[in-house]
Amino acid sequence: MNWKFWKKDKGNGKAPEKKKSKSREWVDAIIFAVVAATVIRVFFIEAYTIPTGSMERSLLIGDFLFVSKVNYGARVPMTPIAFPFAHHTMPVTGTKAYWDGVQWKYRRLPGLSQIKNNDVVVFNYPQGDTVALEQQDADYYQLVRHAGWGAVNSNYTVISRPVDKRENYIKRCIGIPGDTVSMTAGLVSVNGKPEKLKATGNFTYQVEFKTTDINFGAFEDLGFNMQEDINQLSPTMFSFNGTEEMMDKVGKMDFVKSVHPLYRPAGEADPDIFPFDVSRSWNVDNFGPIIIPKKGWTVRLDSATMPLYERCIRIYEGNKLERSGNGWLINGKPATAYTFQMDYYWMMGDNRHNSLDSRYWGFVPEDHIVGKALFIWMSFDTNGSFFSKIRWSRLLKGIH
């Protein structure tokens, strides 16, 4: 009986399976982990960190966030060939972390919801299409406005980046497609309705004291950072950067004479404010009204609208736009109007006087949207010992 069983087994034609080596098992496990993590990162959820104070005090430097790709619908990678877990630059070599020889059209999977007013959104920096490598923290177009195209392109290494490889920014969505946004004396209005800063939003105030004998320790107790939030203007006059609630408490102190919001006066033009047209006399605290483009909306092309929407038509939607006498040519054809092919958004930081946002570069196209900020999973302060650096009260805190 044993002999027959042995013959039957031997005659099945199958060779005994070769056991994988330990090194092969490790390689297979690493490949699986990288693929699984990449799929999760691209289509479901991704971790981000807050590097600047533009969203203080809603989000602090050292906050680590989870950002959902599912809420607004995951964006299919537009630059599919890239090094895993690197955004646009390799961490050690400093070389490109992607190959732009293959580019896919913008596509987005169905999402759970649309972007709503006041959502906190992560997106690719719209003016990050061109970068001066030696000055990556500076906006290329601002460098050109100040120094001239020839000086910038001769003194720096200038490169272009695909949409999904531009720097990631996080701001609050102030205006959605079709909204009309304006700002007067530092107060934003959306569709004619004033929208005060959220409770955690920072603004600049002028504080006058009754005496030079000032108890600064009281301000630290309120949450002010003495190096970053308070600046001396005169012996008894200071500028404070804080929330409305914090400033209300400052105003009630017996050695404080007065507290007033500090903003740029209307009519004082700033050449770095979008759309970089000093004839409009817009500045960081006074601008608009501006209509945010909506897919299917048609705008008349004239001297008033072109500075606002030229970049959308030319760069974001990829049309050839030329001036022809007193009119315009779009893709070689005369045009007096243009119908937008994408939705756009207006993003601003909660730290209003310390934020580079839509006031400086305009609209955010829908193909630049990365995801919705959900909650803080870890937060570190820069001072103190390891355990005191952890902001325990911010762990697993939702973002609103």
mmCIF file of C-alpha atoms in Angstrom:
data_model
loop_
_atom_site.group_PDB
_atom_site.id
_atom_site.type_symbol
_atom_site.label_atom_id
_atom_site.label_comp_id
_atom_site.label_asym_id
_atom_site.label_seq_id
_atom_site.Cartn_x
_atom_site.Cartn_y
_atom_site.Cartn_z
ATOM 1 C CA MET A 1 0.000 0.000 0.000
ATOM 2 C CA ASN A 2 2.782 2.393 0.862
ATOM 3 C CA TRP A 3 4.502 1.535 -2.427
ATOM 4 C CA LYS A 4 1.415 2.375 -4.489
ATOM 5 C CA PHE A 5 0.932 5.676 -2.679
ATOM 6 C CA TRP A 6 4.537 6.584 -3.307
ATOM 7 C CA LYS A 7 4.238 5.813 -7.005
ATOM 8 C CA LYS A 8 1.065 7.839 -7.365
ATOM 9 C CA ASP A 9 2.618 10.838 -5.662
ATOM 10 C CA LYS A 10 5.802 10.603 -7.688
ATOM 11 C CA GLY A 11 3.932 10.342 -10.943
ATOM 12 C CA ASN A 12 1.979 13.607 -10.624
ATOM 13 C CA GLY A 13 4.706 15.499 -12.486
ATOM 14 C CA LYS A 14 5.102 18.275 -9.887
ATOM 15 C CA ALA A 15 8.525 19.323 -8.711
ATOM 16 C CA PRO A 16 8.904 20.046 -4.973
ATOM 17 C CA GLU A 17 8.478 23.761 -4.194
ATOM 18 C CA LYS A 18 11.677 25.689 -3.622
ATOM 19 C CA LYS A 19 11.668 27.506 -0.303
ATOM 20 C CA LYS A 20 12.341 31.274 -0.476
ATOM 21 C CA SER A 21 15.537 32.546 1.067
ATOM 22 C CA LYS A 22 15.369 34.943 3.986
ATOM 23 C CA SER A 23 16.672 37.800 1.836
ATOM 24 C CA ARG A 24 13.978 37.120 -0.819
ATOM 25 C CA GLU A 25 11.284 37.139 1.871
ATOM 26 C CA TRP A 26 12.541 40.500 3.132
ATOM 27 C CA VAL A 27 12.575 41.978 -0.391
ATOM 28 C CA ASP A 28 9.026 40.757 -1.062
ATOM 29 C CA ALA A 29 7.828 42.181 2.257
ATOM 30 C CA ILE A 30 9.446 45.563 1.594
ATOM 31 C CA ILE A 31 7.975 45.780 -1.925
ATOM 32 C CA PHE A 32 4.503 44.917 -0.605
ATOM 33 C CA ALA A 33 4.796 47.501 2.191
ATOM 34 C CA VAL A 34 5.940 50.239 -0.226
ATOM 35 C CA VAL A 35 3.143 49.514 -2.702
ATOM 36 C CA ALA A 36 0.486 49.348 0.038
ATOM 37 C CA ALA A 37 1.720 52.557 1.700
ATOM 38 C CA THR A 38 1.836 54.358 -1.658
ATOM 39 C CA VAL A 39 -1.740 53.355 -2.500
ATOM 40 C CA ILE A 40 -2.929 54.535 0.931
ATOM 41 C CA ARG A 41 -0.962 57.802 0.602
ATOM 42 C CA VAL A 42 -2.209 58.585 -2.916
ATOM 43 C CA PHE A 43 -5.851 57.538 -2.649
ATOM 44 C CA PHE A 44 -6.862 57.589 1.023
ATOM 45 C CA ILE A 45 -4.918 59.521 3.654
ATOM 46 C CA GLU A 46 -1.528 61.227 3.997
ATOM 47 C CA ALA A 47 0.465 62.783 6.817
ATOM 48 C CA TYR A 48 1.586 66.437 6.648
ATOM 49 C CA THR A 49 3.415 68.790 8.977
ATOM 50 C CA ILE A 50 2.906 72.525 9.567
ATOM 51 C CA PRO A 51 6.194 74.365 8.811
ATOM 52 C CA THR A 52 5.031 78.005 9.114
ATOM 53 C CA GLY A 53 2.753 80.129 11.287
ATOM 54 C CA SER A 54 0.360 81.198 8.518
ATOM 55 C CA MET A 55 -2.569 79.309 10.105
ATOM 56 C CA GLU A 56 -1.902 80.222 13.740
ATOM 57 C CA ARG A 57 -3.585 79.812 16.106
ATOM 58 C CA SER A 58 -5.774 77.275 14.332
ATOM 59 C CA LEU A 59 -2.712 75.227 13.371
ATOM 60 C CA LEU A 60 0.689 75.642 15.002
ATOM 61 C CA ILE A 61 4.223 75.099 13.778
ATOM 62 C CA GLY A 62 5.044 71.514 14.709
ATOM 63 C CA ASP A 63 1.517 70.149 14.248
ATOM 64 C CA PHE A 64 1.378 66.852 12.357
ATOM 65 C CA LEU A 65 -1.858 66.319 10.429
ATOM 66 C CA PHE A 66 -3.720 63.602 8.638
ATOM 67 C CA VAL A 67 -5.180 64.826 5.366
ATOM 68 C CA SER A 68 -8.014 62.940 3.704
ATOM 69 C CA LYS A 69 -7.900 62.310 -0.040
ATOM 70 C CA VAL A 70 -11.338 60.686 0.110
ATOM 71 C CA ASN A 71 -13.433 63.701 1.167
ATOM 72 C CA TYR A 72 -13.010 65.675 -2.063
ATOM 73 C CA GLY A 73 -12.103 62.637 -4.171
ATOM 74 C CA ALA A 74 -8.564 61.381 -4.640
ATOM 75 C CA ARG A 75 -6.650 62.951 -7.503
ATOM 76 C CA VAL A 76 -5.184 60.376 -9.867
ATOM 77 C CA PRO A 77 -1.402 60.972 -10.031
ATOM 78 C CA MET A 78 -0.551 63.372 -12.854
ATOM 79 C CA THR A 79 3.155 62.505 -12.679
ATOM 80 C CA PRO A 80 2.967 58.731 -12.131
ATOM 81 C CA ILE A 81 6.674 57.876 -12.257
ATOM 82 C CA ALA A 82 8.139 59.122 -8.993
ATOM 83 C CA PHE A 83 10.261 57.942 -6.083
ATOM 84 C CA PRO A 84 8.033 56.632 -3.236
ATOM 85 C CA PHE A 85 7.489 58.958 -0.242
ATOM 86 C CA ALA A 86 9.434 61.857 -1.803
ATOM 87 C CA HIS A 87 7.449 64.843 -3.039
ATOM 88 C CA HIS A 88 9.563 66.682 -5.626
ATOM 89 C CA THR A 89 13.153 66.448 -4.340
ATOM 90 C CA MET A 90 15.257 63.496 -3.187
ATOM 91 C CA PRO A 91 16.195 63.944 0.503
ATOM 92 C CA VAL A 92 19.948 63.228 0.197
ATOM 93 C CA THR A 93 21.002 64.043 -3.354
ATOM 94 C CA GLY A 94 18.691 67.037 -3.851
ATOM 95 C CA THR A 95 17.820 65.850 -7.360
ATOM 96 C CA LYS A 96 14.343 65.504 -8.839
ATOM 97 C CA ALA A 97 12.257 62.748 -7.244
ATOM 98 C CA TYR A 98 10.079 62.263 -10.325
ATOM 99 C CA TRP A 99 10.266 61.851 -14.092
ATOM 100 C CA ASP A 100 8.038 64.219 -16.036
ATOM 101 C CA GLY A 101 8.479 62.372 -19.314
ATOM 102 C CA VAL A 102 5.083 60.779 -18.651
ATOM 103 C CA GLN A 103 2.208 63.133 -17.765
ATOM 104 C CA TRP A 104 -1.409 62.080 -17.261
ATOM 105 C CA LYS A 105 -4.422 64.361 -17.642
ATOM 106 C CA TYR A 106 -6.137 65.664 -14.528
ATOM 107 C CA ARG A 107 -8.675 63.181 -13.189
ATOM 108 C CA ARG A 108 -10.304 62.869 -9.778
ATOM 109 C CA LEU A 109 -12.212 59.986 -8.224
ATOM 110 C CA PRO A 110 -15.698 60.668 -6.807
ATOM 111 C CA GLY A 111 -15.538 62.244 -3.340
ATOM 112 C CA LEU A 112 -17.743 62.352 -0.272
ATOM 113 C CA SER A 113 -18.397 66.104 -0.545
ATOM 114 C CA GLN A 114 -17.504 69.352 -2.278
ATOM 115 C CA ILE A 115 -15.161 71.934 -0.746
ATOM 116 C CA LYS A 116 -17.173 74.213 1.528
ATOM 117 C CA ASN A 117 -16.520 77.714 2.811
ATOM 118 C CA ASN A 118 -14.131 77.648 5.794
ATOM 119 C CA ASP A 119 -12.817 74.121 5.118
ATOM 120 C CA VAL A 120 -9.093 73.769 5.871
ATOM 121 C CA VAL A 121 -7.589 72.514 2.609
ATOM 122 C CA VAL A 122 -4.196 71.228 1.431
ATOM 123 C CA PHE A 123 -3.333 72.161 -2.148
ATOM 124 C CA ASN A 124 -0.389 72.573 -4.506
ATOM 125 C CA TYR A 125 1.015 76.093 -4.664
ATOM 126 C CA PRO A 126 -0.487 77.616 -7.851
ATOM 127 C CA GLN A 127 2.545 79.758 -8.733
ATOM 128 C CA GLY A 128 4.916 76.855 -8.069
ATOM 129 C CA ASP A 129 4.996 75.978 -11.761
ATOM 130 C CA THR A 130 8.315 77.836 -12.028
ATOM 131 C CA VAL A 131 10.989 77.722 -9.312
ATOM 132 C CA ALA A 132 14.407 79.313 -8.759
ATOM 133 C CA LEU A 133 16.202 76.413 -7.066
ATOM 134 C CA GLU A 134 18.567 78.602 -5.043
ATOM 135 C CA GLN A 135 15.581 80.616 -3.724
ATOM 136 C CA GLN A 136 12.879 77.967 -3.299
ATOM 137 C CA ASP A 137 11.326 79.768 -0.348
ATOM 138 C CA ALA A 138 10.681 82.799 -2.567
ATOM 139 C CA ASP A 139 7.986 83.097 -5.212
ATOM 140 C CA TYR A 140 9.632 83.066 -8.662
ATOM 141 C CA TYR A 141 7.166 85.577 -10.095
ATOM 142 C CA GLN A 142 7.714 87.964 -7.202
ATOM 143 C CA LEU A 143 11.470 87.709 -7.763
ATOM 144 C CA VAL A 144 10.913 88.613 -11.422
ATOM 145 C CA ARG A 145 8.704 91.600 -10.545
ATOM 146 C CA HIS A 146 11.371 92.984 -8.218
ATOM 147 C CA ALA A 147 14.610 92.079 -10.012
ATOM 148 C CA GLY A 148 13.568 91.537 -13.633
ATOM 149 C CA TRP A 149 13.306 88.375 -15.724
ATOM 150 C CA GLY A 150 16.855 88.594 -17.063
ATOM 151 C CA ALA A 151 18.482 88.979 -13.640
ATOM 152 C CA VAL A 152 16.553 86.084 -12.096
ATOM 153 C CA ASN A 153 17.068 83.669 -14.985
ATOM 154 C CA SER A 154 20.771 84.467 -15.297
ATOM 155 C CA ASN A 155 21.578 84.272 -11.569
ATOM 156 C CA TYR A 156 19.451 81.252 -10.588
ATOM 157 C CA THR A 157 18.749 77.753 -11.831
ATOM 158 C CA VAL A 158 15.140 78.016 -13.005
ATOM 159 C CA ILE A 159 13.029 74.874 -13.452
ATOM 160 C CA SER A 160 9.366 74.049 -14.013
ATOM 161 C CA ARG A 161 7.309 71.585 -11.961
ATOM 162 C CA PRO A 162 4.160 69.591 -12.788
ATOM 163 C CA VAL A 163 0.979 70.427 -10.860
ATOM 164 C CA ASP A 164 1.167 67.521 -8.407
ATOM 165 C CA LYS A 165 4.865 68.145 -7.656
ATOM 166 C CA ARG A 166 4.480 71.765 -6.577
ATOM 167 C CA GLU A 167 4.850 72.719 -2.925
ATOM 168 C CA ASN A 168 2.005 71.742 -0.609
ATOM 169 C CA TYR A 169 0.202 74.620 1.129
ATOM 170 C CA ILE A 170 -2.537 74.559 3.745
ATOM 171 C CA LYS A 171 -5.062 77.404 4.127
ATOM 172 C CA ARG A 172 -8.707 78.023 4.883
ATOM 173 C CA CYS A 173 -11.070 78.170 1.906
ATOM 174 C CA ILE A 174 -12.663 81.612 2.128
ATOM 175 C CA GLY A 175 -14.460 81.530 -1.232
ATOM 176 C CA ILE A 176 -15.809 78.701 -3.393
ATOM 177 C CA PRO A 177 -16.583 78.816 -7.149
ATOM 178 C CA GLY A 178 -19.014 81.611 -7.991
ATOM 179 C CA ASP A 179 -18.493 83.533 -4.721
ATOM 180 C CA THR A 180 -17.622 87.227 -4.690
ATOM 181 C CA VAL A 181 -14.842 88.033 -2.218
ATOM 182 C CA SER A 182 -13.676 91.418 -0.940
ATOM 183 C CA MET A 183 -11.810 92.810 2.055
ATOM 184 C CA THR A 184 -12.208 96.161 3.810
ATOM 185 C CA ALA A 185 -10.111 97.278 6.781
ATOM 186 C CA GLY A 186 -8.945 93.717 7.340
ATOM 187 C CA LEU A 187 -12.461 92.228 7.357
ATOM 188 C CA VAL A 188 -13.335 89.723 4.619
ATOM 189 C CA SER A 189 -16.778 89.763 2.999
ATOM 190 C CA VAL A 190 -18.163 86.838 0.996
ATOM 191 C CA ASN A 191 -21.100 87.641 -1.294
ATOM 192 C CA GLY A 192 -21.522 90.931 0.554
ATOM 193 C CA LYS A 193 -21.671 89.302 4.018
ATOM 194 C CA PRO A 194 -18.841 90.182 6.459
ATOM 195 C CA GLU A 195 -17.018 87.071 7.715
ATOM 196 C CA LYS A 196 -15.126 87.642 10.960
ATOM 197 C CA LEU A 197 -12.029 85.611 11.715
ATOM 198 C CA LYS A 198 -12.655 82.314 13.460
ATOM 199 C CA ALA A 199 -11.985 82.215 17.204
ATOM 200 C CA THR A 200 -8.469 80.900 16.589
ATOM 201 C CA GLY A 201 -7.544 83.430 13.888
ATOM 202 C CA ASN A 202 -4.759 85.972 14.466
ATOM 203 C CA PHE A 203 -4.851 89.665 13.587
ATOM 204 C CA THR A 204 -2.505 92.569 14.335
ATOM 205 C CA TYR A 205 -3.470 95.139 16.985
ATOM 206 C CA GLN A 206 -1.916 98.363 18.239
ATOM 207 C CA VAL A 207 -1.689 98.461 22.033
ATOM 208 C CA GLU A 208 -0.915 101.651 23.948
ATOM 209 C CA PHE A 209 0.124 101.428 27.610
ATOM 210 C CA LYS A 210 -0.358 103.989 30.350
ATOM 211 C CA THR A 211 3.200 103.500 31.579
ATOM 212 C CA THR A 212 6.539 102.042 30.550
ATOM 213 C CA ASP A 213 6.406 99.743 33.578
ATOM 214 C CA ILE A 214 4.759 96.793 31.789
ATOM 215 C CA ASN A 215 4.124 93.336 33.202
ATOM 216 C CA PHE A 216 4.982 91.206 30.124
ATOM 217 C CA GLY A 217 4.592 88.007 32.112
ATOM 218 C CA ALA A 218 0.824 88.571 32.017
ATOM 219 C CA PHE A 219 0.903 88.327 28.218
ATOM 220 C CA GLU A 220 2.804 85.045 28.288
ATOM 221 C CA ASP A 221 0.087 83.674 30.563
ATOM 222 C CA LEU A 222 -2.461 84.591 27.874
ATOM 223 C CA GLY A 223 -0.533 82.577 25.279
ATOM 224 C CA PHE A 224 1.496 85.270 23.523
ATOM 225 C CA ASN A 225 4.962 84.417 22.225
ATOM 226 C CA MET A 226 7.124 87.353 23.328
ATOM 227 C CA GLN A 227 9.569 87.015 20.413
ATOM 228 C CA GLU A 228 7.011 86.506 17.623
ATOM 229 C CA ASP A 229 3.723 88.119 18.697
ATOM 230 C CA ILE A 230 4.779 91.404 20.335
ATOM 231 C CA ASN A 231 6.863 94.196 18.781
ATOM 232 C CA GLN A 232 7.713 97.577 20.274
ATOM 233 C CA LEU A 233 6.770 100.661 18.233
ATOM 234 C CA SER A 234 7.563 103.339 20.838
ATOM 235 C CA PRO A 235 8.205 103.427 24.626
ATOM 236 C CA THR A 236 4.494 102.909 25.348
ATOM 237 C CA MET A 237 3.212 101.594 21.990
ATOM 238 C CA PHE A 238 3.396 97.966 20.815
ATOM 239 C CA SER A 239 1.945 95.801 18.078
ATOM 240 C CA PHE A 240 0.346 92.537 19.181
ATOM 241 C CA ASN A 241 -0.547 89.532 17.034
ATOM 242 C CA GLY A 242 -3.379 87.609 18.657
ATOM 243 C CA THR A 243 -6.958 86.391 18.570
ATOM 244 C CA GLU A 244 -9.906 88.671 19.303
ATOM 245 C CA GLU A 245 -10.478 86.860 22.601
ATOM 246 C CA MET A 246 -6.854 87.316 23.682
ATOM 247 C CA MET A 247 -6.925 91.004 22.776
ATOM 248 C CA ASP A 248 -10.159 91.537 24.718
ATOM 249 C CA LYS A 249 -8.313 90.309 27.815
ATOM 250 C CA VAL A 250 -5.351 92.583 27.059
ATOM 251 C CA GLY A 251 -7.678 95.576 26.791
ATOM 252 C CA LYS A 252 -9.061 94.904 30.288
ATOM 253 C CA MET A 253 -5.657 95.090 32.000
ATOM 254 C CA ASP A 254 -5.325 98.138 34.248
ATOM 255 C CA PHE A 255 -2.017 99.311 32.700
ATOM 256 C CA VAL A 256 -3.397 99.212 29.117
ATOM 257 C CA LYS A 257 -4.675 102.515 27.711
ATOM 258 C CA SER A 258 -6.147 101.355 24.355
ATOM 259 C CA VAL A 259 -6.309 98.448 21.878
ATOM 260 C CA HIS A 260 -7.078 98.997 18.173
ATOM 261 C CA PRO A 261 -6.890 96.736 15.090
ATOM 262 C CA LEU A 262 -3.882 97.639 12.946
ATOM 263 C CA TYR A 263 -4.394 97.516 9.179
ATOM 264 C CA ARG A 264 -3.262 99.149 5.968
ATOM 265 C CA PRO A 265 -5.407 102.129 4.922
ATOM 266 C CA ALA A 266 -7.652 101.847 1.871
ATOM 267 C CA GLY A 267 -6.161 103.299 -1.301
ATOM 268 C CA GLU A 268 -2.550 102.469 -0.361
ATOM 269 C CA ALA A 269 -1.451 100.305 -3.290
ATOM 270 C CA ASP A 270 0.770 97.241 -2.797
ATOM 271 C CA PRO A 271 2.417 95.977 -6.032
ATOM 272 C CA ASP A 272 2.755 92.460 -4.590
ATOM 273 C CA ILE A 273 -1.000 92.034 -4.095
ATOM 274 C CA PHE A 274 -2.919 90.122 -6.780
ATOM 275 C CA PRO A 275 -3.435 91.023 -9.604
ATOM 276 C CA PHE A 276 -0.261 93.186 -9.256
ATOM 277 C CA ASP A 277 -1.980 96.252 -10.703
ATOM 278 C CA VAL A 278 -1.229 99.373 -8.643
ATOM 279 C CA SER A 279 -3.962 101.304 -10.422
ATOM 280 C CA ARG A 280 -6.492 99.293 -8.392
ATOM 281 C CA SER A 281 -4.943 100.569 -5.126
ATOM 282 C CA TRP A 282 -5.414 97.165 -3.434
ATOM 283 C CA ASN A 283 -3.429 95.978 -0.420
ATOM 284 C CA VAL A 284 -3.373 93.144 2.091
ATOM 285 C CA ASP A 285 -6.314 94.592 4.075
ATOM 286 C CA ASN A 286 -8.359 96.166 1.281
ATOM 287 C CA PHE A 287 -9.130 94.534 -2.050
ATOM 288 C CA GLY A 288 -11.906 93.432 -4.355
ATOM 289 C CA PRO A 289 -14.589 92.646 -5.081
ATOM 290 C CA ILE A 290 -13.367 89.604 -7.022
ATOM 291 C CA ILE A 291 -15.622 86.954 -8.579
ATOM 292 C CA ILE A 292 -14.146 83.456 -8.182
ATOM 293 C CA PRO A 293 -14.355 81.537 -11.488
ATOM 294 C CA LYS A 294 -16.765 78.625 -11.697
ATOM 295 C CA LYS A 295 -16.811 75.871 -14.305
ATOM 296 C CA GLY A 296 -19.178 76.998 -17.060
ATOM 297 C CA TRP A 297 -19.094 80.682 -16.058
ATOM 298 C CA THR A 298 -18.433 83.079 -18.931
ATOM 299 C CA VAL A 299 -16.507 86.292 -18.319
ATOM 300 C CA ARG A 300 -16.215 89.227 -20.697
ATOM 301 C CA LEU A 301 -12.602 89.927 -21.677
ATOM 302 C CA ASP A 302 -11.603 93.554 -21.219
ATOM 303 C CA SER A 303 -9.008 95.696 -19.475
ATOM 304 C CA ALA A 304 -10.759 95.254 -16.111
ATOM 305 C CA THR A 305 -11.113 91.444 -16.152
ATOM 306 C CA MET A 306 -7.965 90.295 -17.971
ATOM 307 C CA PRO A 307 -5.503 91.078 -15.137
ATOM 308 C CA LEU A 308 -7.682 88.922 -12.836
ATOM 309 C CA TYR A 309 -8.264 85.941 -15.121
ATOM 310 C CA GLU A 310 -5.372 85.917 -17.605
ATOM 311 C CA ARG A 311 -3.349 83.352 -15.644
ATOM 312 C CA CYS A 312 -6.378 81.069 -15.295
ATOM 313 C CA ILE A 313 -6.981 81.149 -19.053
ATOM 314 C CA ARG A 314 -3.345 80.896 -20.131
ATOM 315 C CA ILE A 315 -1.583 78.776 -17.495
ATOM 316 C CA TYR A 316 -4.150 76.779 -15.549
ATOM 317 C CA GLU A 317 -6.405 75.932 -18.507
ATOM 318 C CA GLY A 318 -3.622 75.753 -21.106
ATOM 319 C CA ASN A 319 -4.823 78.172 -23.773
ATOM 320 C CA LYS A 320 -2.686 80.257 -26.110
ATOM 321 C CA LEU A 321 -3.657 83.825 -25.225
ATOM 322 C CA GLU A 322 -2.458 86.768 -27.331
ATOM 323 C CA ARG A 323 -3.174 90.454 -27.521
ATOM 324 C CA SER A 324 -4.469 91.590 -30.911
ATOM 325 C CA GLY A 325 -4.953 95.344 -31.292
ATOM 326 C CA ASN A 326 -7.615 96.295 -28.773
ATOM 327 C CA GLY A 327 -8.833 92.694 -28.427
ATOM 328 C CA TRP A 328 -7.646 89.159 -27.672
ATOM 329 C CA LEU A 329 -6.948 85.925 -29.494
ATOM 330 C CA ILE A 330 -7.528 82.609 -27.738
ATOM 331 C CA ASN A 331 -5.869 79.704 -29.570
ATOM 332 C CA GLY A 332 -5.610 81.947 -32.630
ATOM 333 C CA LYS A 333 -9.271 82.968 -32.730
ATOM 334 C CA PRO A 334 -10.717 86.399 -31.802
ATOM 335 C CA ALA A 335 -12.447 86.276 -28.404
ATOM 336 C CA THR A 336 -14.498 88.785 -26.449
ATOM 337 C CA ALA A 337 -15.451 86.318 -23.700
ATOM 338 C CA TYR A 338 -14.168 83.124 -22.105
ATOM 339 C CA THR A 339 -15.979 80.184 -20.458
ATOM 340 C CA PHE A 340 -14.011 78.530 -17.643
ATOM 341 C CA GLN A 341 -13.345 74.796 -17.758
ATOM 342 C CA MET A 342 -12.502 74.352 -14.057
ATOM 343 C CA ASP A 343 -13.662 75.472 -10.627
ATOM 344 C CA TYR A 344 -11.446 77.803 -8.590
ATOM 345 C CA TYR A 345 -11.084 78.699 -4.904
ATOM 346 C CA TRP A 346 -9.891 81.599 -2.751
ATOM 347 C CA MET A 347 -7.605 80.493 0.124
ATOM 348 C CA MET A 348 -6.424 82.584 3.089
ATOM 349 C CA GLY A 349 -4.431 81.949 6.250
ATOM 350 C CA ASP A 350 -5.963 82.429 9.699
ATOM 351 C CA ASN A 351 -2.886 84.428 10.730
ATOM 352 C CA ARG A 352 -3.985 87.280 8.489
ATOM 353 C CA HIS A 353 -0.881 89.485 8.563
ATOM 354 C CA ASN A 354 1.580 86.594 8.429
ATOM 355 C CA SER A 355 0.233 84.523 5.570
ATOM 356 C CA LEU A 356 1.132 84.249 1.884
ATOM 357 C CA ASP A 357 -2.214 83.322 0.388
ATOM 358 C CA SER A 358 -4.642 84.137 -2.425
ATOM 359 C CA ARG A 359 -4.129 87.841 -1.768
ATOM 360 C CA TYR A 360 -0.621 87.368 -3.174
ATOM 361 C CA TRP A 361 -1.211 84.821 -5.957
ATOM 362 C CA GLY A 362 -4.904 84.664 -6.749
ATOM 363 C CA PHE A 363 -7.095 81.654 -7.404
ATOM 364 C CA VAL A 364 -6.442 77.977 -6.657
ATOM 365 C CA PRO A 365 -7.593 75.705 -9.525
ATOM 366 C CA GLU A 366 -9.461 72.507 -8.728
ATOM 367 C CA ASP A 367 -6.679 70.332 -10.190
ATOM 368 C CA HIS A 368 -4.337 71.710 -7.486
ATOM 369 C CA ILE A 369 -6.537 70.459 -4.618
ATOM 370 C CA VAL A 370 -4.867 67.677 -2.582
ATOM 371 C CA GLY A 371 -7.267 66.979 0.281
ATOM 372 C CA LYS A 372 -9.065 68.031 3.448
ATOM 373 C CA ALA A 373 -7.220 68.419 6.761
ATOM 374 C CA LEU A 374 -8.916 66.114 9.299
ATOM 375 C CA PHE A 375 -7.114 66.064 12.648
ATOM 376 C CA ILE A 376 -3.799 66.556 14.432
ATOM 377 C CA TRP A 377 -2.187 63.243 15.363
ATOM 378 C CA MET A 378 0.956 64.734 16.975
ATOM 379 C CA SER A 379 2.219 68.194 17.915
ATOM 380 C CA PHE A 380 5.672 69.333 19.074
ATOM 381 C CA ASP A 381 6.771 72.654 20.527
ATOM 382 C CA THR A 382 10.298 73.806 19.713
ATOM 383 C CA ASN A 383 11.224 74.566 23.312
ATOM 384 C CA GLY A 384 11.720 72.453 26.425
ATOM 385 C CA SER A 385 12.589 68.792 27.050
ATOM 386 C CA PHE A 386 11.262 65.950 24.901
ATOM 387 C CA PHE A 387 8.108 65.276 26.910
ATOM 388 C CA SER A 388 7.399 68.966 27.503
ATOM 389 C CA LYS A 389 7.756 69.527 23.750
ATOM 390 C CA ILE A 390 4.709 67.380 23.090
ATOM 391 C CA ARG A 391 1.548 69.506 23.096
ATOM 392 C CA TRP A 392 -0.605 66.859 24.739
ATOM 393 C CA SER A 393 -3.789 68.925 24.503
ATOM 394 C CA ARG A 394 -3.540 68.989 20.690
ATOM 395 C CA LEU A 395 -3.185 65.234 20.158
ATOM 396 C CA LEU A 396 -6.051 63.785 18.055
ATOM 397 C CA LYS A 397 -7.627 67.232 17.900
ATOM 398 C CA GLY A 398 -10.019 67.784 15.011
ATOM 399 C CA ILE A 399 -9.485 70.643 12.548
ATOM 400 C CA HIS A 400 -12.398 73.011 12.066
#
